[in-house]
Amino acid sequence: MKKKQKITLYRIIITAVMLVVLQFLPITGIPRLIAYLAAYLVIGYDILRKAGKGILNGRAFDENFLMALATLGAFFLAIWTKSGDYLEGIAVMLFYQIGELFQSYAVGKSRKNISALMDIRPDYANIEKDGKLEQVDPDEVAVGSIIVVQPGEKVPLDGVVESGNASLNTSALTGESLPRDVKEGDEIISGCINLNGVLKIRTTKEFGESTVSKILDLVENASSRKSRSEAFISRFAKIYTPAVCISAVLLGIAVPLLRMAFGMDAAWVDWIYRALTFLVVSCPCALVISIPLSFFAGIGGASHEGVLIKGSNYLEALSDAKIVVFDKTGTLTQGVFEVTAVHHNTMDETKLLEYAALAECASSHPISKSLQKAYGKEIDRSRVTDIEEVSGKGITAKVDGHEVLAGNAKLMALHNIPYNDCHSVGTIIHMSIDGEYAGHIVISDVIKPHSKEAIQKLKHAGVEKTVMLTGDAKRVADQVAKELGIDEVRSELLPGDKVNEVEKLIQNKPKKANLAFVGDGINDAPVLTRADIGIAMGAMGSDAAIEAADVVLMDDDPMQIAKAIKISRKCIGIVKQNIVFSLIIKFGCLALTAFGLANMWAAIFADVGVMIIAVLNAIRALKYKE
């Protein structure tokens, strides 16, 4: 409990004790009034101060003004009637403060997830100088510097591991409890915690551009982007509060005057008391507090699960996502080419891979790298001579004195070598040794382990259509879409074509449905911006994609998309429940008060009770369960 909350709790206890004691003290008249007024000021001085500031700043009609007016009115009524019953006004303020304390505690609880996320901010970076580690501000570390991260320390900047092996705790970033192992040559992002081993990291970004800085910036600014529901509450309060104040004036003054005009007893005390009770009931606390709290809790709960939502407006838009459009490479697939099959004629499979890897050893193309990786041994370049790249066709080289051709069907046709056609999905590398066809190697982009399950979960979450957009050949795209269970596929697209396809889908979608686009690359940024809701793969995604997106998935797992939609729908459901529940109870109590069927005690219990129920309902958005 924070210091401010503790002070409020002490004031509540002191006031409650004072009220109990005053019930047994035999004092009357002015001393009794002063004693009760002292108790009132202990519990209500801050509300009076806020009400005064609101009046001076031109914002009189808020809950502080209503509460101050109602409770002071109860005091004046007790003085006017000489009843000496000052308990009601103080009790109303006491219960209101109890409700405020509870609300403050609930908000604090909902902040814990985001506060935990803020703990990823690094305090320092270690730079080695003269054989000693020196702690410097991460802002002062230049790109290309070597930093040292010891066990138990946070990784302060993005970079590449130069030396060392370690396991990293990435739970604050991804929500994933399992540690991630890194070794020399692996990319590493800031915000992780080194669990064991000493790492030397060559930095690739300044601190201001690092993953941890961007995450913190996204979360800190999330509350500034308001949803339609929050905007509705703001507009509602501007109309509602003056309306109930006017209604209270009519109830307390106009009704007695009308009664006098008709020759009836004005009953001023009774009607003014009803008007003051009406003001207490009218406080829109439950709505004003619970709706923003619901969104805040939803964003906090999502961040705990490794889903960063940039604002409550995006959370609300995500809940209406009925069409999900995917980029393929790096989103549904790993974006890493691997050898998936080797079909050989007369030559051994291992030998065929060896010849292919050696022939391709001078190329930096991803296909060449995948062949060298599949070979799995150190390349001895002295065995290779006369390497020549045939543009758009492949490589010719001499390996151990043998003439090796490695390339596509066009390369085989160029050298008049009969080859076996292959219908496998992927890139086909045909191999010829000394003019004889030796076989072919299939290289494919590997589908992510959870992609198929992710599509199924989206269907279960109420997504009506899934679409895949890719620049790949139609044969490859259709095979991937079929394997994953995607409804529609558009292939052989340029980046500009993707925007056009999304435009067409948006024009033809149902009126109340939103279209979400999921991507990870630089060329996806325009599409992410154009979609109703843009979702970027964060951990491996490009900076441009993350900047353009409305939602960022921190662990690149497509399973997170369905989770994000479910979290948003749960949150919006809670918001709607609180709006309906609060308004029904509020207008019901106002009607009962106007007809004299509810006193001030009942009013405050109704008001605080509704607020507590609404707040308890709101903080359910913090937790996500499958």
mmCIF file of C-alpha atoms in Angstrom, residues 227-441:
data_model
loop_
_atom_site.group_PDB
_atom_site.id
_atom_site.type_symbol
_atom_site.label_atom_id
_atom_site.label_comp_id
_atom_site.label_asym_id
_atom_site.label_seq_id
_atom_site.Cartn_x
_atom_site.Cartn_y
_atom_site.Cartn_z
ATOM 1 C CA SER A 227 -11.442 4.068 -27.072
ATOM 2 C CA ARG A 228 -14.965 4.868 -28.281
ATOM 3 C CA SER A 229 -16.323 3.614 -24.941
ATOM 4 C CA GLU A 230 -14.100 5.995 -22.971
ATOM 5 C CA ALA A 231 -15.031 8.879 -25.290
ATOM 6 C CA PHE A 232 -18.709 8.006 -24.714
ATOM 7 C CA ILE A 233 -18.238 8.164 -20.933
ATOM 8 C CA SER A 234 -16.542 11.573 -21.225
ATOM 9 C CA ARG A 235 -19.410 12.944 -23.364
ATOM 10 C CA PHE A 236 -21.969 11.300 -21.103
ATOM 11 C CA ALA A 237 -20.460 12.890 -17.967
ATOM 12 C CA LYS A 238 -20.482 16.386 -19.547
ATOM 13 C CA ILE A 239 -24.233 16.138 -20.165
ATOM 14 C CA TYR A 240 -25.232 13.937 -17.237
ATOM 15 C CA THR A 241 -23.646 15.873 -14.354
ATOM 16 C CA PRO A 242 -25.207 19.306 -15.088
ATOM 17 C CA ALA A 243 -28.513 17.540 -15.830
ATOM 18 C CA VAL A 244 -28.657 15.864 -12.392
ATOM 19 C CA CYS A 245 -27.661 19.138 -10.669
ATOM 20 C CA ILE A 246 -30.547 20.933 -12.404
ATOM 21 C CA SER A 247 -32.858 18.025 -11.507
ATOM 22 C CA ALA A 248 -31.766 18.263 -7.850
ATOM 23 C CA VAL A 249 -32.500 22.023 -7.811
ATOM 24 C CA LEU A 250 -35.947 21.402 -9.298
ATOM 25 C CA LEU A 251 -36.557 18.625 -6.785
ATOM 26 C CA GLY A 252 -35.464 20.736 -3.778
ATOM 27 C CA ILE A 253 -36.926 24.113 -4.766
ATOM 28 C CA ALA A 254 -39.372 23.888 -7.672
ATOM 29 C CA VAL A 255 -41.436 21.033 -6.183
ATOM 30 C CA PRO A 256 -41.997 22.768 -2.784
ATOM 31 C CA LEU A 257 -42.926 26.006 -4.620
ATOM 32 C CA LEU A 258 -45.440 24.107 -6.746
ATOM 33 C CA ARG A 259 -46.888 22.520 -3.597
ATOM 34 C CA MET A 260 -47.243 25.983 -2.062
ATOM 35 C CA ALA A 261 -48.962 27.226 -5.255
ATOM 36 C CA PHE A 262 -51.537 24.446 -4.912
ATOM 37 C CA GLY A 263 -52.095 25.198 -1.224
ATOM 38 C CA MET A 264 -50.180 22.149 0.010
ATOM 39 C CA ASP A 265 -47.546 21.922 2.730
ATOM 40 C CA ALA A 266 -44.212 22.868 1.098
ATOM 41 C CA ALA A 267 -42.276 20.390 3.309
ATOM 42 C CA TRP A 268 -39.006 22.206 2.489
ATOM 43 C CA VAL A 269 -36.837 20.027 4.731
ATOM 44 C CA ASP A 270 -38.128 16.815 3.187
ATOM 45 C CA TRP A 271 -37.673 17.957 -0.422
ATOM 46 C CA ILE A 272 -34.253 19.539 0.133
ATOM 47 C CA TYR A 273 -33.151 16.302 1.835
ATOM 48 C CA ARG A 274 -34.397 14.362 -1.219
ATOM 49 C CA ALA A 275 -32.473 16.751 -3.497
ATOM 50 C CA LEU A 276 -29.265 16.250 -1.514
ATOM 51 C CA THR A 277 -29.744 12.484 -1.533
ATOM 52 C CA PHE A 278 -30.395 12.715 -5.282
ATOM 53 C CA LEU A 279 -26.983 14.405 -5.678
ATOM 54 C CA VAL A 280 -25.234 11.642 -3.713
ATOM 55 C CA VAL A 281 -26.868 8.951 -5.834
ATOM 56 C CA SER A 282 -26.102 10.797 -9.055
ATOM 57 C CA CYS A 283 -22.279 10.537 -8.707
ATOM 58 C CA PRO A 284 -21.181 8.581 -11.825
ATOM 59 C CA CYS A 285 -18.235 7.060 -9.931
ATOM 60 C CA ALA A 286 -18.770 3.498 -11.123
ATOM 61 C CA LEU A 287 -18.701 4.545 -14.781
ATOM 62 C CA VAL A 288 -15.951 7.154 -14.543
ATOM 63 C CA ILE A 289 -13.638 4.800 -12.618
ATOM 64 C CA SER A 290 -14.421 1.310 -13.934
ATOM 65 C CA ILE A 291 -14.397 1.937 -17.694
ATOM 66 C CA PRO A 292 -10.852 3.373 -17.972
ATOM 67 C CA LEU A 293 -9.740 0.839 -15.336
ATOM 68 C CA SER A 294 -11.125 -2.011 -17.472
ATOM 69 C CA PHE A 295 -9.069 -0.881 -20.475
ATOM 70 C CA PHE A 296 -6.018 -0.249 -18.323
ATOM 71 C CA ALA A 297 -6.327 -3.740 -16.846
ATOM 72 C CA GLY A 298 -6.849 -5.233 -20.315
ATOM 73 C CA ILE A 299 -3.690 -3.583 -21.676
ATOM 74 C CA GLY A 300 -1.773 -4.631 -18.539
ATOM 75 C CA GLY A 301 -3.037 -8.215 -18.756
ATOM 76 C CA ALA A 302 -2.126 -8.402 -22.448
ATOM 77 C CA SER A 303 1.394 -7.071 -21.782
ATOM 78 C CA HIS A 304 1.860 -9.821 -19.176
ATOM 79 C CA GLU A 305 1.065 -12.340 -21.927
ATOM 80 C CA GLY A 306 3.641 -10.819 -24.296
ATOM 81 C CA VAL A 307 1.119 -8.810 -26.343
ATOM 82 C CA LEU A 308 1.717 -5.047 -26.445
ATOM 83 C CA ILE A 309 -1.391 -3.038 -27.375
ATOM 84 C CA LYS A 310 -0.634 0.618 -28.086
ATOM 85 C CA GLY A 311 -3.932 2.049 -26.799
ATOM 86 C CA SER A 312 -7.456 1.250 -25.647
ATOM 87 C CA ASN A 313 -8.796 2.285 -29.086
ATOM 88 C CA TYR A 314 -6.747 -0.535 -30.647
ATOM 89 C CA LEU A 315 -7.894 -2.951 -27.930
ATOM 90 C CA GLU A 316 -11.488 -2.111 -28.825
ATOM 91 C CA ALA A 317 -10.837 -2.423 -32.587
ATOM 92 C CA LEU A 318 -9.162 -5.792 -32.082
ATOM 93 C CA SER A 319 -12.281 -7.174 -30.402
ATOM 94 C CA ASP A 320 -14.194 -6.691 -33.689
ATOM 95 C CA ALA A 321 -11.567 -8.442 -35.859
ATOM 96 C CA LYS A 322 -13.427 -10.835 -38.170
ATOM 97 C CA ILE A 323 -10.893 -11.027 -41.022
ATOM 98 C CA VAL A 324 -7.208 -11.789 -40.369
ATOM 99 C CA VAL A 325 -4.735 -11.321 -43.224
ATOM 100 C CA PHE A 326 -1.231 -12.804 -42.935
ATOM 101 C CA ASP A 327 2.065 -12.121 -44.595
ATOM 102 C CA LYS A 328 3.728 -15.535 -45.136
ATOM 103 C CA THR A 329 7.491 -15.304 -44.709
ATOM 104 C CA GLY A 330 8.521 -14.661 -41.113
ATOM 105 C CA THR A 331 4.897 -14.635 -39.936
ATOM 106 C CA LEU A 332 3.512 -18.098 -40.677
ATOM 107 C CA THR A 333 6.892 -19.478 -41.722
ATOM 108 C CA GLN A 334 10.245 -19.052 -40.011
ATOM 109 C CA GLY A 335 11.756 -17.045 -42.868
ATOM 110 C CA VAL A 336 14.704 -19.432 -42.742
ATOM 111 C CA PHE A 337 15.479 -21.681 -45.731
ATOM 112 C CA GLU A 338 16.362 -25.276 -44.894
ATOM 113 C CA VAL A 339 17.126 -28.400 -46.873
ATOM 114 C CA THR A 340 13.957 -30.460 -46.573
ATOM 115 C CA ALA A 341 14.725 -33.285 -49.033
ATOM 116 C CA VAL A 342 17.622 -34.801 -51.026
ATOM 117 C CA HIS A 343 16.760 -36.965 -54.039
ATOM 118 C CA HIS A 344 19.871 -38.693 -55.468
ATOM 119 C CA ASN A 345 20.508 -40.950 -58.437
ATOM 120 C CA THR A 346 23.842 -42.751 -58.364
ATOM 121 C CA MET A 347 25.586 -40.629 -55.736
ATOM 122 C CA ASP A 348 25.291 -40.963 -51.953
ATOM 123 C CA GLU A 349 23.013 -38.333 -50.292
ATOM 124 C CA THR A 350 25.787 -37.043 -47.996
ATOM 125 C CA LYS A 351 28.224 -36.764 -50.911
ATOM 126 C CA LEU A 352 25.658 -34.891 -52.998
ATOM 127 C CA LEU A 353 25.159 -32.349 -50.188
ATOM 128 C CA GLU A 354 28.938 -32.019 -49.822
ATOM 129 C CA TYR A 355 29.424 -31.194 -53.510
ATOM 130 C CA ALA A 356 26.521 -28.706 -53.425
ATOM 131 C CA ALA A 357 27.823 -26.930 -50.290
ATOM 132 C CA LEU A 358 31.366 -26.677 -51.696
ATOM 133 C CA ALA A 359 30.156 -25.398 -55.077
ATOM 134 C CA GLU A 360 28.039 -22.721 -53.334
ATOM 135 C CA CYS A 361 30.704 -21.772 -50.749
ATOM 136 C CA ALA A 362 31.484 -18.366 -52.304
ATOM 137 C CA SER A 363 27.852 -17.175 -52.331
ATOM 138 C CA SER A 364 26.086 -15.310 -49.508
ATOM 139 C CA HIS A 365 22.632 -16.143 -50.865
ATOM 140 C CA PRO A 366 20.226 -17.696 -48.283
ATOM 141 C CA ILE A 367 19.978 -20.824 -50.428
ATOM 142 C CA SER A 368 23.775 -21.215 -50.384
ATOM 143 C CA LYS A 369 23.816 -20.759 -46.629
ATOM 144 C CA SER A 370 21.118 -23.384 -46.161
ATOM 145 C CA LEU A 371 23.174 -25.894 -48.225
ATOM 146 C CA GLN A 372 26.279 -25.193 -46.125
ATOM 147 C CA LYS A 373 24.228 -25.562 -42.926
ATOM 148 C CA ALA A 374 22.809 -28.910 -44.081
ATOM 149 C CA TYR A 375 26.344 -30.114 -44.922
ATOM 150 C CA GLY A 376 27.234 -29.320 -41.292
ATOM 151 C CA LYS A 377 31.027 -29.416 -41.671
ATOM 152 C CA GLU A 378 33.688 -26.776 -42.103
ATOM 153 C CA ILE A 379 34.106 -25.747 -45.747
ATOM 154 C CA ASP A 380 37.572 -26.373 -47.187
ATOM 155 C CA ARG A 381 37.735 -23.784 -49.959
ATOM 156 C CA SER A 382 41.034 -25.157 -51.260
ATOM 157 C CA ARG A 383 39.027 -28.023 -52.755
ATOM 158 C CA VAL A 384 37.030 -25.619 -54.950
ATOM 159 C CA THR A 385 38.218 -23.783 -58.083
ATOM 160 C CA ASP A 386 36.756 -22.050 -61.141
ATOM 161 C CA ILE A 387 33.588 -20.861 -59.379
ATOM 162 C CA GLU A 388 31.268 -19.065 -61.799
ATOM 163 C CA GLU A 389 27.790 -17.737 -61.126
ATOM 164 C CA VAL A 390 25.351 -18.051 -64.042
ATOM 165 C CA SER A 391 22.842 -15.244 -63.481
ATOM 166 C CA GLY A 392 19.336 -16.512 -62.749
ATOM 167 C CA LYS A 393 20.383 -20.128 -63.216
ATOM 168 C CA GLY A 394 22.942 -21.268 -60.604
ATOM 169 C CA ILE A 395 26.643 -22.036 -60.028
ATOM 170 C CA THR A 396 29.333 -23.916 -61.948
ATOM 171 C CA ALA A 397 32.562 -24.936 -60.161
ATOM 172 C CA LYS A 398 35.265 -27.554 -59.953
ATOM 173 C CA VAL A 399 35.266 -29.596 -56.700
ATOM 174 C CA ASP A 400 38.182 -31.969 -56.206
ATOM 175 C CA GLY A 401 38.737 -31.669 -59.976
ATOM 176 C CA HIS A 402 35.144 -32.708 -60.830
ATOM 177 C CA GLU A 403 32.903 -30.422 -62.927
ATOM 178 C CA VAL A 404 29.904 -29.536 -60.681
ATOM 179 C CA LEU A 405 26.718 -27.778 -61.753
ATOM 180 C CA ALA A 406 24.288 -26.639 -59.026
ATOM 181 C CA GLY A 407 21.197 -24.674 -60.057
ATOM 182 C CA ASN A 408 17.703 -24.698 -61.484
ATOM 183 C CA ALA A 409 16.268 -26.491 -64.516
ATOM 184 C CA LYS A 410 17.464 -23.677 -66.793
ATOM 185 C CA LEU A 411 21.093 -24.444 -65.849
ATOM 186 C CA MET A 412 20.587 -28.121 -66.692
ATOM 187 C CA ALA A 413 18.977 -27.212 -70.034
ATOM 188 C CA LEU A 414 21.824 -24.810 -70.805
ATOM 189 C CA HIS A 415 24.319 -27.675 -70.522
ATOM 190 C CA ASN A 416 22.012 -30.210 -72.235
ATOM 191 C CA ILE A 417 21.796 -32.418 -69.147
ATOM 192 C CA PRO A 418 18.605 -34.498 -68.825
ATOM 193 C CA TYR A 419 17.092 -33.983 -65.327
ATOM 194 C CA ASN A 420 14.268 -35.384 -63.248
ATOM 195 C CA ASP A 421 11.397 -32.934 -62.760
ATOM 196 C CA CYS A 422 10.395 -32.421 -59.139
ATOM 197 C CA HIS A 423 6.939 -31.475 -57.843
ATOM 198 C CA SER A 424 8.011 -30.838 -54.251
ATOM 199 C CA VAL A 425 7.135 -27.445 -52.771
ATOM 200 C CA GLY A 426 10.209 -25.245 -52.479
ATOM 201 C CA THR A 427 13.327 -24.261 -54.383
ATOM 202 C CA ILE A 428 14.815 -27.136 -56.394
ATOM 203 C CA ILE A 429 18.634 -27.304 -56.772
ATOM 204 C CA HIS A 430 19.508 -29.736 -59.584
ATOM 205 C CA MET A 431 23.016 -31.279 -59.374
ATOM 206 C CA SER A 432 25.270 -32.500 -62.172
ATOM 207 C CA ILE A 433 28.729 -34.092 -61.663
ATOM 208 C CA ASP A 434 31.017 -34.378 -64.678
ATOM 209 C CA GLY A 435 28.106 -34.018 -67.081
ATOM 210 C CA GLU A 436 25.971 -36.705 -65.381
ATOM 211 C CA TYR A 437 22.735 -35.837 -63.544
ATOM 212 C CA ALA A 438 23.332 -36.718 -59.850
ATOM 213 C CA GLY A 439 19.993 -35.722 -58.278
ATOM 214 C CA HIS A 440 18.329 -32.670 -56.747
ATOM 215 C CA ILE A 441 17.991 -30.962 -53.377
#
